[in-house]
Tab-separated table of C-alpha atoms in Angstrom:
chain	number	residue	atom	x	y	z
K	15	MET	CA	-8.829	-11.848	-12.437
K	16	SER	CA	-7.291	-8.409	-12.307
K	17	ALA	CA	-5.606	-7.074	-9.188
K	18	THR	CA	-7.284	-4.500	-7.034
K	19	THR	CA	-5.876	-0.992	-7.019
K	20	PHE	CA	-8.193	0.641	-4.506
K	21	THR	CA	-6.996	1.812	-1.096
K	22	PRO	CA	-6.844	-1.215	1.189
K	23	GLY	CA	-9.145	-1.386	4.192
K	24	PRO	CA	-10.079	-0.939	6.823
K	25	TRP	CA	-12.000	2.188	5.968
K	26	THR	CA	-13.821	4.164	8.653
K	27	ARG	CA	-16.419	6.902	8.702
K	28	LEU	CA	-15.179	9.982	10.491
K	29	THR	CA	-17.384	10.575	13.495
K	30	ASN	CA	-17.006	14.338	13.259
K	31	ASN	CA	-17.960	14.413	9.572
K	32	ARG	CA	-20.719	12.111	8.432
K	33	SER	CA	-19.801	12.441	4.763
K	34	MET	CA	-16.079	11.510	4.851
K	35	VAL	CA	-14.528	8.042	4.813
K	36	HIS	CA	-10.839	7.468	5.601
K	37	GLY	CA	-8.541	4.512	4.963
K	38	ALA	CA	-4.775	3.990	5.108
K	39	GLY	CA	-4.365	7.356	6.823
K	40	MET	CA	-6.034	9.340	4.048
K	41	ARG	CA	-9.438	10.390	2.823
K	42	VAL	CA	-10.819	7.803	0.384
K	43	ALA	CA	-14.335	9.108	-0.157
K	44	ILE	CA	-16.402	12.228	0.265
K	45	ALA	CA	-20.121	11.725	-0.162
K	46	ASP	CA	-22.089	14.484	-1.847
K	47	ILE	CA	-24.926	15.472	0.456
K	48	PRO	CA	-28.046	16.578	-1.380
K	49	PRO	CA	-30.242	19.170	0.317
K	50	GLY	CA	-32.841	17.626	2.564
K	51	MET	CA	-31.043	14.306	3.146
K	52	SER	CA	-31.418	13.248	6.756
K	53	TYR	CA	-28.458	12.767	9.086
K	54	GLU	CA	-29.409	9.095	9.445
K	55	THR	CA	-29.278	8.555	5.660
K	56	GLN	CA	-25.966	10.428	5.370
K	57	ALA	CA	-24.436	8.326	8.141
K	58	ALA	CA	-25.825	5.080	6.691
K	59	ASN	CA	-24.379	5.904	3.261
K	60	ALA	CA	-20.972	6.653	4.785
K	61	HIS	CA	-21.056	3.373	6.744
K	62	LEU	CA	-21.862	1.436	3.559
K	63	ILE	CA	-18.964	3.090	1.720
K	64	ALA	CA	-16.635	2.379	4.655
K	65	ALA	CA	-17.634	-1.306	4.569
K	66	ALA	CA	-16.726	-1.665	0.863
K	67	PRO	CA	-13.271	-3.273	1.305
K	68	ASP	CA	-14.652	-5.757	3.837
K	69	LEU	CA	-17.623	-6.587	1.618
K	70	PHE	CA	-15.282	-7.023	-1.361
K	71	ALA	CA	-13.063	-9.449	0.563
K	72	ALA	CA	-16.013	-11.388	1.976
K	73	LEU	CA	-17.655	-11.771	-1.429
K	74	ASN	CA	-14.347	-12.960	-2.902
K	75	GLY	CA	-14.124	-15.636	-0.195
K	76	VAL	CA	-17.701	-16.823	-0.588
K	77	LEU	CA	-17.373	-16.893	-4.360
K	78	ALA	CA	-14.113	-18.873	-4.213
K	79	PHE	CA	-15.773	-21.461	-1.963
K	80	TYR	CA	-19.006	-21.915	-3.934
K	81	ALA	CA	-17.745	-21.319	-7.473
K	82	ALA	CA	-15.444	-24.323	-7.065
K	83	LYS	CA	-18.548	-26.436	-6.411
K	84	THR	CA	-20.889	-25.098	-9.083
K	85	ASP	CA	-21.251	-22.466	-11.771
K	86	ASP	CA	-24.982	-23.113	-12.055
K	87	LEU	CA	-26.057	-20.688	-9.366
K	88	ALA	CA	-27.318	-17.389	-10.766
K	89	TRP	CA	-25.725	-15.444	-7.929
K	90	VAL	CA	-22.259	-16.701	-8.942
K	91	ALA	CA	-22.483	-14.648	-12.147
K	92	GLU	CA	-23.894	-11.690	-10.215
K	93	ALA	CA	-21.064	-11.912	-7.672
K	94	ARG	CA	-18.442	-12.047	-10.409
K	95	ALA	CA	-20.041	-9.032	-12.095
K	96	ALA	CA	-20.076	-7.077	-8.813
K	97	LEU	CA	-16.398	-7.825	-8.166
K	98	SER	CA	-15.519	-6.834	-11.736
K	99	LYS	CA	-17.431	-3.585	-11.289
K	100	ALA	CA	-15.517	-2.888	-8.071
K	101	ARG	CA	-12.258	-3.444	-9.944
K	102	GLY	CA	-13.392	-1.114	-12.720
K	103	VAL	CA	-13.326	-3.763	-15.441
K	104	SER	CA	-15.970	-5.568	-17.445
K	105	ASP	CA	-16.773	-9.264	-17.045
K	106	GLU	CA	-15.231	-9.902	-20.467
K	107	GLU	CA	-11.923	-8.351	-19.386
K	108	GLU	CA	-11.861	-10.665	-16.365
K	109	SER	CA	-12.278	-13.850	-18.434
């Protein structure tokens, strides 16, 4: 498994700018806002981006627990693929 190189969490959505996410004292993401997108959708997208490091860590923990018990679950492969995608590598590179 390759090491992560993304900015460590926690990440937070700036309350004065619904399209910016900050982590480790710096801006880590700026969401492009297409014309006509509602404020609620913009804020929800920023919250999802801000949750990425926490989701990554949680999925790693769940996968470590269940993968030790079985490889037969379809979601195990999906979880591994999602973590590889987050690391910017293919499943084959992780093996």
